[in-house]
Amino acid sequence: PGLGSEFISSIINRDYTMIMGTTIFLAALIIVMNLLVDIAYKIIDPRIQLK
């Protein structure tokens, strides 16, 4: 029950559509989380200047 086990089973079964979709989803999730961490870091530490 989870995205990781679903990803592994799609690799084993050579389900390329599922592999590409999961890869794009995880990449987008990482980008969004990185943006949220940067924004939170700016809020926590006021010395950070956004340019």
PDB file of C-alpha atoms in Angstrom:
ATOM      1  CA  PRO A   1       0.000   0.000   0.000  1.00  0.00           C
ATOM      2  CA  GLY A   2       1.889   2.963  -1.275  1.00  0.00           C
ATOM      3  CA  LEU A   3       3.492   4.594  -4.230  1.00  0.00           C
ATOM      4  CA  GLY A   4       6.851   2.879  -3.773  1.00  0.00           C
ATOM      5  CA  SER A   5       5.525  -0.665  -3.965  1.00  0.00           C
ATOM      6  CA  GLU A   6       3.335   0.315  -6.922  1.00  0.00           C
ATOM      7  CA  PHE A   7       6.403   1.781  -8.660  1.00  0.00           C
ATOM      8  CA  ILE A   8       8.469  -1.353  -8.044  1.00  0.00           C
ATOM      9  CA  SER A   9       5.711  -3.638  -9.330  1.00  0.00           C
ATOM     10  CA  SER A  10       5.364  -1.498 -12.457  1.00  0.00           C
ATOM     11  CA  ILE A  11       9.114  -1.839 -13.056  1.00  0.00           C
ATOM     12  CA  ILE A  12       8.883  -5.607 -12.669  1.00  0.00           C
ATOM     13  CA  ASN A  13       5.872  -5.784 -15.010  1.00  0.00           C
ATOM     14  CA  ARG A  14       7.443  -3.319 -17.487  1.00  0.00           C
ATOM     15  CA  ASP A  15       4.489  -0.937 -17.326  1.00  0.00           C
ATOM     16  CA  TYR A  16       6.233   2.014 -18.955  1.00  0.00           C
ATOM     17  CA  THR A  17       3.258   4.360 -18.723  1.00  0.00           C
ATOM     18  CA  MET A  18       3.051   3.858 -14.963  1.00  0.00           C
ATOM     19  CA  ILE A  19       6.831   4.254 -14.608  1.00  0.00           C
ATOM     20  CA  MET A  20       6.844   7.562 -16.506  1.00  0.00           C
ATOM     21  CA  GLY A  21       3.796   8.865 -14.665  1.00  0.00           C
ATOM     22  CA  THR A  22       5.200   7.990 -11.260  1.00  0.00           C
ATOM     23  CA  THR A  23       8.574   9.518 -12.125  1.00  0.00           C
ATOM     24  CA  ILE A  24       6.983  12.788 -13.263  1.00  0.00           C
ATOM     25  CA  PHE A  25       4.728  12.864 -10.190  1.00  0.00           C
ATOM     26  CA  LEU A  26       7.633  12.305  -7.793  1.00  0.00           C
ATOM     27  CA  ALA A  27       9.767  14.931  -9.561  1.00  0.00           C
ATOM     28  CA  ALA A  28       6.940  17.479  -9.330  1.00  0.00           C
ATOM     29  CA  LEU A  29       6.420  16.591  -5.670  1.00  0.00           C
ATOM     30  CA  ILE A  30      10.109  17.154  -4.917  1.00  0.00           C
ATOM     31  CA  ILE A  31      10.069  20.525  -6.710  1.00  0.00           C
ATOM     32  CA  VAL A  32       6.979  21.684  -4.790  1.00  0.00           C
ATOM     33  CA  MET A  33       8.391  20.516  -1.461  1.00  0.00           C
ATOM     34  CA  ASN A  34      11.692  22.300  -2.190  1.00  0.00           C
ATOM     35  CA  LEU A  35       9.794  25.521  -2.920  1.00  0.00           C
ATOM     36  CA  LEU A  36       7.778  25.203   0.301  1.00  0.00           C
ATOM     37  CA  VAL A  37      10.933  24.630   2.349  1.00  0.00           C
ATOM     38  CA  ASP A  38      12.548  27.717   0.798  1.00  0.00           C
ATOM     39  CA  ILE A  39       9.495  29.824   1.648  1.00  0.00           C
ATOM     40  CA  ALA A  40       9.349  28.444   5.194  1.00  0.00           C
ATOM     41  CA  TYR A  41      13.063  29.131   5.639  1.00  0.00           C
ATOM     42  CA  LYS A  42      12.505  32.749   4.592  1.00  0.00           C
ATOM     43  CA  ILE A  43       9.678  33.100   7.124  1.00  0.00           C
ATOM     44  CA  ILE A  44      11.699  31.530   9.943  1.00  0.00           C
ATOM     45  CA  ASP A  45      14.951  33.433   9.274  1.00  0.00           C
ATOM     46  CA  PRO A  46      14.301  37.093   8.377  1.00  0.00           C
ATOM     47  CA  ARG A  47      17.952  37.642   7.402  1.00  0.00           C
ATOM     48  CA  ILE A  48      17.327  35.741   4.155  1.00  0.00           C
ATOM     49  CA  GLN A  49      16.754  38.102   1.216  1.00  0.00           C
ATOM     50  CA  LEU A  50      14.671  36.939  -1.741  1.00  0.00           C
ATOM     51  CA  LYS A  51      15.880  38.254  -5.089  1.00  0.00           C
TER      52      LYS A  51
END
